[in-house]
Every structure is written in structure tokens, then in C-alpha cells.
Tab-separated table of C-alpha atoms in Angstrom:
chain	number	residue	atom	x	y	z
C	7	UNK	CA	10.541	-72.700	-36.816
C	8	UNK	CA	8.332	-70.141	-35.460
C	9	UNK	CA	6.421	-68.596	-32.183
C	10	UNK	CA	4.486	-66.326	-33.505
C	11	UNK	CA	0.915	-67.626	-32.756
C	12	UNK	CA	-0.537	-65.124	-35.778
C	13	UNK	CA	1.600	-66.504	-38.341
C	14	UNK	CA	1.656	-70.081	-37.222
C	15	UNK	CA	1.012	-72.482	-40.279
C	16	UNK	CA	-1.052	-74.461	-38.531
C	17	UNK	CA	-3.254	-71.830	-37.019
C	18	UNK	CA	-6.864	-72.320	-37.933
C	19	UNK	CA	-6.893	-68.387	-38.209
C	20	UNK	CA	-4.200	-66.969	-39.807
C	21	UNK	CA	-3.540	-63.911	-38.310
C	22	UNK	CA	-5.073	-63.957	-35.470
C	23	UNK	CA	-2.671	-64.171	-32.543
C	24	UNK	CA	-4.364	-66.434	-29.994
C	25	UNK	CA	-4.698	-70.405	-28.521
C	26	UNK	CA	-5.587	-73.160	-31.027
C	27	UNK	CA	-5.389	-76.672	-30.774
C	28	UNK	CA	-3.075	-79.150	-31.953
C	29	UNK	CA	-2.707	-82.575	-31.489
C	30	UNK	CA	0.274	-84.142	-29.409
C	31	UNK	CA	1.641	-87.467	-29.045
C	32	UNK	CA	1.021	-88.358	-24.970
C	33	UNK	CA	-2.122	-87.591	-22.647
C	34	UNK	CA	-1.446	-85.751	-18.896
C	35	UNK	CA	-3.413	-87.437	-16.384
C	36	UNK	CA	-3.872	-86.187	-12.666
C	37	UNK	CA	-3.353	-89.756	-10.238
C	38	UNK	CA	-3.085	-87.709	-6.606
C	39	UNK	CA	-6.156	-90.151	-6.045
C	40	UNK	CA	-4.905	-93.168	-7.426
C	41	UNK	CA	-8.468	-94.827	-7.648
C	42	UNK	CA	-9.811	-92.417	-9.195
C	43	UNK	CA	-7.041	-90.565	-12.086
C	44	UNK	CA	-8.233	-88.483	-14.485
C	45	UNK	CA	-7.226	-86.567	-17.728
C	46	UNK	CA	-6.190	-83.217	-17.466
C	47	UNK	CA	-5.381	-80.041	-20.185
C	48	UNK	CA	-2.321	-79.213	-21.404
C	49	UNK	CA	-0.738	-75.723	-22.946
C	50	UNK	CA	2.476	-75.544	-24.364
C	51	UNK	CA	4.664	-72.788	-26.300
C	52	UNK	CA	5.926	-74.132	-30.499
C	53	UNK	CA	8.895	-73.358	-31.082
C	54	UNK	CA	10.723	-75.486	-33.300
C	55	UNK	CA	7.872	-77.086	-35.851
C	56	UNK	CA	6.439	-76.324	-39.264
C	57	UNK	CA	3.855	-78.165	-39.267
C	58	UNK	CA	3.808	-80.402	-41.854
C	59	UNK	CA	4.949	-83.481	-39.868
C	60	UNK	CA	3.381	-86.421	-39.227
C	61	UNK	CA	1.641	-87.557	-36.820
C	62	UNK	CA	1.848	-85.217	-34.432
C	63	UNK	CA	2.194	-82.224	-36.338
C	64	UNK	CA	3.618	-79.353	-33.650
C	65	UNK	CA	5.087	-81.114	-30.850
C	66	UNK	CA	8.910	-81.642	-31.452
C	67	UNK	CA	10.908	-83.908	-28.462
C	68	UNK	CA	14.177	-82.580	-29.738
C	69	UNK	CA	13.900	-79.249	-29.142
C	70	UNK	CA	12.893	-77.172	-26.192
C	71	UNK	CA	9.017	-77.751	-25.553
C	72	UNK	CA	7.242	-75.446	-22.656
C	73	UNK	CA	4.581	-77.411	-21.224
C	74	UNK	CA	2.182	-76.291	-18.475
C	75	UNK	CA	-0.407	-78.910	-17.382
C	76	UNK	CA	-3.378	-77.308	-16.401
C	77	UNK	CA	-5.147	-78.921	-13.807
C	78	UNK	CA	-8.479	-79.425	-15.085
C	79	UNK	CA	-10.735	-82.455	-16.557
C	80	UNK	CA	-9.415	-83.202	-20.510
C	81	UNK	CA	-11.797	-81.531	-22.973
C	82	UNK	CA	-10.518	-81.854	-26.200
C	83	UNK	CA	-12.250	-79.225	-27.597
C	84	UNK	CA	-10.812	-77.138	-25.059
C	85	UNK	CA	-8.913	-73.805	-26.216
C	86	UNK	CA	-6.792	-72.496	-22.862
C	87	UNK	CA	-7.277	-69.007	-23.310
C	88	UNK	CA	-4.685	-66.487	-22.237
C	89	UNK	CA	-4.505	-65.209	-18.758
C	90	UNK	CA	-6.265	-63.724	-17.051
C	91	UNK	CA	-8.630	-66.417	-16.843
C	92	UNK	CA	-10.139	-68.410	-14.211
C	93	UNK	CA	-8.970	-71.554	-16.574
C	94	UNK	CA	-5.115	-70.255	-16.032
C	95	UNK	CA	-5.760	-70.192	-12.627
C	96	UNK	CA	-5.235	-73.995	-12.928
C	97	UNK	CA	-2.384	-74.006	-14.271
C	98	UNK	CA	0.591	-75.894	-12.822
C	99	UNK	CA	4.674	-76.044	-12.685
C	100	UNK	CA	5.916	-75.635	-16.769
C	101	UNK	CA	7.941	-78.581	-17.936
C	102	UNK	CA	10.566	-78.283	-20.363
C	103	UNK	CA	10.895	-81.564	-22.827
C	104	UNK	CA	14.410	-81.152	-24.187
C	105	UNK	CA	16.293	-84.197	-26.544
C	106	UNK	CA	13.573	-86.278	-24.828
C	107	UNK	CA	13.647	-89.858	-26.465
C	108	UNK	CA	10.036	-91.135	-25.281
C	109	UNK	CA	8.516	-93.883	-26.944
C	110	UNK	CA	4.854	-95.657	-27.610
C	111	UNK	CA	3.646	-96.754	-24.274
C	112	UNK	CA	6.329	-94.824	-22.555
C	113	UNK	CA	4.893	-93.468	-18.557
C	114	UNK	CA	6.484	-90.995	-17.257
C	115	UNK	CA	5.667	-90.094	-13.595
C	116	UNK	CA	6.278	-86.020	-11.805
C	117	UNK	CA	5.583	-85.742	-8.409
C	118	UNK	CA	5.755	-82.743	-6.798
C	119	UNK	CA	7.053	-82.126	-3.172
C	120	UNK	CA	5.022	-79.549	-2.415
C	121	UNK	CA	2.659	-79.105	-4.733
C	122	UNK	CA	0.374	-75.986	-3.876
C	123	UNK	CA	-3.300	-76.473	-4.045
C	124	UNK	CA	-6.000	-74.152	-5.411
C	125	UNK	CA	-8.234	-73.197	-2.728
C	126	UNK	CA	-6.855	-74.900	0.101
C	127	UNK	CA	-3.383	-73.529	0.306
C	128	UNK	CA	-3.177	-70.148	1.928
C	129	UNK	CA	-0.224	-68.513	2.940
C	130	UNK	CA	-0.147	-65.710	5.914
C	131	UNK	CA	3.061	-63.438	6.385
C	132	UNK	CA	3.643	-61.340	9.535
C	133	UNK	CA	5.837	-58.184	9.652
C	134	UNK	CA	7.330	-56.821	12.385
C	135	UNK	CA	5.723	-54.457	14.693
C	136	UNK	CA	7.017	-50.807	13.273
C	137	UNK	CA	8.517	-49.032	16.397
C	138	UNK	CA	10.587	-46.175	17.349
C	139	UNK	CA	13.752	-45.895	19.304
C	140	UNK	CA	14.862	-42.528	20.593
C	141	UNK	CA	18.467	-43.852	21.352
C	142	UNK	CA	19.131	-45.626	17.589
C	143	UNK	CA	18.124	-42.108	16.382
C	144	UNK	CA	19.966	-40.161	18.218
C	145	UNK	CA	23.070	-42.820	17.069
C	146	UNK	CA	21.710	-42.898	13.649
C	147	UNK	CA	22.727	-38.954	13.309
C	148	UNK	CA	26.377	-40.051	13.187
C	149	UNK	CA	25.667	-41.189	10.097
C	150	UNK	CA	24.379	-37.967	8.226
C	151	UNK	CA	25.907	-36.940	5.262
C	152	UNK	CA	25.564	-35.230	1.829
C	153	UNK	CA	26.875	-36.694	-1.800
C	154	UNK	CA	28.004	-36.100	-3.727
C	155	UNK	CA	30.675	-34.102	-2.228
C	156	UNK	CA	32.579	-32.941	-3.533
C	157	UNK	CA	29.544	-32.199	-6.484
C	158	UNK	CA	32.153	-31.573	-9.189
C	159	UNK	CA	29.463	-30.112	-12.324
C	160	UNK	CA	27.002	-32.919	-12.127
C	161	UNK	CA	25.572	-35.668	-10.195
C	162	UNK	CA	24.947	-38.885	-12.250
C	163	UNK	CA	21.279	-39.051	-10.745
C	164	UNK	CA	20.771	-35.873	-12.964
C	165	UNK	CA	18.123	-36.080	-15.620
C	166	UNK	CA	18.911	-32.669	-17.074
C	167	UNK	CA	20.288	-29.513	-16.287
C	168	UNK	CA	17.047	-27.892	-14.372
C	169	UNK	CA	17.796	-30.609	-11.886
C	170	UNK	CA	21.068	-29.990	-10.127
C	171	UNK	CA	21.243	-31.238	-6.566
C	172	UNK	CA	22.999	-33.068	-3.513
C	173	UNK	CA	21.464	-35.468	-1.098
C	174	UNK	CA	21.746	-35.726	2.590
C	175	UNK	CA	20.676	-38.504	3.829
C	176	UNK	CA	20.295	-40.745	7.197
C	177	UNK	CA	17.756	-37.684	8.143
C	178	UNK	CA	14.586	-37.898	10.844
C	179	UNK	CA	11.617	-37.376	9.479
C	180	UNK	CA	12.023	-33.536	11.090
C	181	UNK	CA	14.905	-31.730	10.214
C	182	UNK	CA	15.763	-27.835	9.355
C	183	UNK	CA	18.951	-27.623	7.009
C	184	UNK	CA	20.341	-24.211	6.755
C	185	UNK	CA	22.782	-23.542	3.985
C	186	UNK	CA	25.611	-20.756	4.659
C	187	UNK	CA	28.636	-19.475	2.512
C	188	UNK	CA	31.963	-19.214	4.115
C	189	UNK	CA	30.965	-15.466	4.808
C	190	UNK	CA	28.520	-16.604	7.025
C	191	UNK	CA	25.456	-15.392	4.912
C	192	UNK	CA	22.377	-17.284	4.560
C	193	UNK	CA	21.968	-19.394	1.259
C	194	UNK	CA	19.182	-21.325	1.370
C	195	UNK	CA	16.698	-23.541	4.217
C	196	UNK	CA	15.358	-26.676	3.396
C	197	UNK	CA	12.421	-27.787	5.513
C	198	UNK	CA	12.053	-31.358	5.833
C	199	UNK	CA	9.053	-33.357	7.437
C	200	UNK	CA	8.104	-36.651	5.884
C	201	UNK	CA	9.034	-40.248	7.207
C	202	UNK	CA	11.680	-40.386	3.954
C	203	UNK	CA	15.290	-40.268	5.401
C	204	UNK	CA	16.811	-37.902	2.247
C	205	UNK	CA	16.380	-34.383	1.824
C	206	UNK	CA	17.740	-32.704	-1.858
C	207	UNK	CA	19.059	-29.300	-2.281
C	208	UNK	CA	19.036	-28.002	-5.583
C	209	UNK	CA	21.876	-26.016	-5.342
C	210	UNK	CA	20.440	-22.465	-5.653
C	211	UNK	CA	19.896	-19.492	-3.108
C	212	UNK	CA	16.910	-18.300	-1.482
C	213	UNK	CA	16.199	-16.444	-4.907
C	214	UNK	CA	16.203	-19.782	-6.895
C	215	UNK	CA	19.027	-18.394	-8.726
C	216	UNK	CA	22.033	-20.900	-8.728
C	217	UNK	CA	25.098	-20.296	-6.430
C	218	UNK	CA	28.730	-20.276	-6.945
C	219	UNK	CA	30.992	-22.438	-6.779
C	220	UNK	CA	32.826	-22.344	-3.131
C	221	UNK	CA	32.961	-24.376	0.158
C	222	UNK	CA	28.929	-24.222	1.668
C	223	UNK	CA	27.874	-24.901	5.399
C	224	UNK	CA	24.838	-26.982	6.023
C	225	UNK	CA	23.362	-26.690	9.694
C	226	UNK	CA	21.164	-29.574	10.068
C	227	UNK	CA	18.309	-28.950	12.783
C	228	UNK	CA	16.735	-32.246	14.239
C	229	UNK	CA	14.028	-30.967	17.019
C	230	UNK	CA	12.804	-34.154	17.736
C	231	UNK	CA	15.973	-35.292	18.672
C	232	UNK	CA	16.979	-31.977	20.160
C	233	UNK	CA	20.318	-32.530	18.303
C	234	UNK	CA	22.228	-30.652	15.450
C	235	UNK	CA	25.289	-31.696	12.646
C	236	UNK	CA	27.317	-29.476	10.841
C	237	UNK	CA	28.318	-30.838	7.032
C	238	UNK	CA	30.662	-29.113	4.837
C	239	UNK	CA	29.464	-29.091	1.405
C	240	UNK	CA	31.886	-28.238	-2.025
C	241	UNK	CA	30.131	-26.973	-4.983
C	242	UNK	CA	31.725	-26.511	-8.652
C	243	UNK	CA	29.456	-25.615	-10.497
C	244	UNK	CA	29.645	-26.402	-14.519
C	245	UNK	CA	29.848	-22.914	-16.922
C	246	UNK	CA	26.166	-21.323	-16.877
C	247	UNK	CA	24.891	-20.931	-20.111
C	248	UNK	CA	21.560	-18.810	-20.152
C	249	UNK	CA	18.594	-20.396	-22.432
C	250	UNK	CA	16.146	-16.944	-21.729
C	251	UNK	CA	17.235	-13.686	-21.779
């Protein structure tokens, strides 16, 4: 059994991963205009044949057999080449012929519900009209906040130990966050003016050196709304172990 299309034993190229033909034991034939049908391609995925049987070499009804017709006149000299390609373009829904037991002169018939066509079918979505309420905002800063908190030595969303921080979130896109120890001293100020609603701080003081562990006040400025919050955040920091001296 194989699907590797390089080492297939009946590729006509060993080696050479791409489409070849191989003869199966049905045609495909497209009858949406009954009086006038015609042949179409066919693709399909090996995955369950050697190759040495007979007649139809590849195709195995006992196994698992992706099929995709591709909706284009028969040529049976035609290799579907991989996508992209304006042939795979044509392609249709994939079949799957599993412990099928079809025999000679067998029909079997697919109709599709809804089948979309190429070129005619087009498809047009509308989103809603982006707009602003003042009121929802001014609600919405109930819902301000900072996690983790308590941050207990790391955050999970950490990739590595340069990259300590908490996020507050549920922020306008203009807000001032002022971060205080419990002495009243200014730690840091985060500036914040995009249309994201999260701010990080990265836990270290105006100096970029990292602060101690304690209780920390964060006074969040929102002049748009002409409203404020007050968060308490905990830090405990993790043991700081110096890399450059």
C-alpha cells in the first residue's frame, strides 16, 4: 500500500512526485443537460494498491478511494496537475468509495442540492455598519481588569523571562494607566492609544528595572470618556538571577 506519488510502482517516473495516469474501472459523465451528457476528468488519491492487479491496476473498491471529479470534457491523455491551476479550479465535491461492491454495467447517479457553479455563482456578504456608542463605553469600563492577579512568578502567556507582564483589558482605545506602590510613589505610566482593548505592563519601574514584589495601584485614565478606575494589582515576583554583570 502506498501514497507516496514518488515512489509509486506504477509511476511512469520514479521519483518524481507528481500526477500520472492510471486506468480505472468506470467513466464520470456530467448529465445536468440530459440531451446533451458528456465525459468528464477524474483525480483521485491511491492508497491501498500495488499495482500489479489486473485490470484495473490502482483503483481498489475495498478500501478508502478519494475521488474528485473535475468538471471538464474527458481527455484521456489528460494529467490534472496540482493546484494551483486553472484545471483545479474545476474541480468538484471529493467522493469517498469505501467496501463499494459495484459491478459491470453498474450506474450510479450523485446529484447535488446545491451544486455551486463556476462563473455564475457569486456570493456577497455584508457586515455591519462599525459604530460607536458613548453610553456602552462608559458601561463597558465596569468591566476593566488586570490578570493575572494575583501574578504569582509567571504568567503562562510568557515566552521567556525578558517578557514578564499583566494585562488589563476591556480598555478604550485612549487610556493613561499610572502605576503606584502602596507608598504612594510613582512606578511606572503606560500610554495607550490604539483601537486594541489590552494594554501590557511589563512589570518594571520607570527605570526598566523590575519591581518588587508588593500590592501596586493602577490609575486608569480614560479622557474620552472623562472617566477613571482604580485596580489593585499583586506582584510576586520569582528570585532574580542576574545574566550581565
Amino acid at each position: 500500500a502506498t501514497a507516496d506519488l514518488a515512489n509509486h510502482p506504477l509511476n511512469p517516473t520514479p521519483g518524481t512526485a507528481a500526477p500520472f495516469l492510471v486506468r480505472v474501472p468506470f467513466e464520470v459523465w456530467n448529465v445536468d443537460d440530459p440531451a446533451n451528457p458528456y465525459q468528464v476528468n477524474l483525480m483521485y488519491r491511491d492508497r491501498a494498491r500495488v499495482g500489479t492487479e489486473n485490470p484495473f491496476y490502482a483503483w481498489n473498491p475495498s478500501n478508502r478511494m478519494y475521488a474528485i471529479v473535475v468538471n471538464s470534457p474527458y481527455n484521456e491523455a489528460q494529467v490534472i496537475p496540482s493546484a494551483p491551476d486553472p484545471l483545479n479550479e474545476l474541480a468538484t465535491w471529493v467522493w469517498v468509495f469505501y467496501g463499494s461492491n459495484y459491478h459491470a454495467g453498474d450506474i450510479v447517479k450523485v446529484n447535488y442540492a446545491n451544486p455551486i457553479q463556476l462563473g455564475k455563482d457569486t456570493y456577497t456578504f455584508t457586515a455591519p455598519d462599525f459604530g460607536y456608542d458613548a453610553t456602552k463605553a462608559a458601561q463597558d469600563i465596569k468591566k476593566v481588569n488586570v490578570f493575572p492577579n494575583p501574578y504569582y512568578g509567571v504568567n503562562p502567556n510568557e515566552i521567556n523571562k525578558y517578557q514578564r507582564y499583566v494585562t488589563f483589558n476591556h480598555l478604550p482605545a485612549k487610556a493613561t494607566i499610572r502605576l503606584f506602590n502602596m507608598g504612594g510613589q510613582l512606578v511606572s505610566t503606560i500610554e495607550k492609544d490604539d483601537a486594541s482593548q489590552f494594554a501590557r505592563w511589563n512589570l518594571s519601574n520607570e527605570n526598566g528595572l523590575p519591581v518588587a514584589s508588593g500590592v501596586y495601584i493602577a490609575y486608569i485614565d480614560m479622557p474620552d470618556l472623562g472617566k477613571t478606575k482604580i485596580l489593585k494589582v499583586a506582584i510576586i515576583q520569582e528570585t532574580q538571577i542576574l545574566d550581565r554583570f
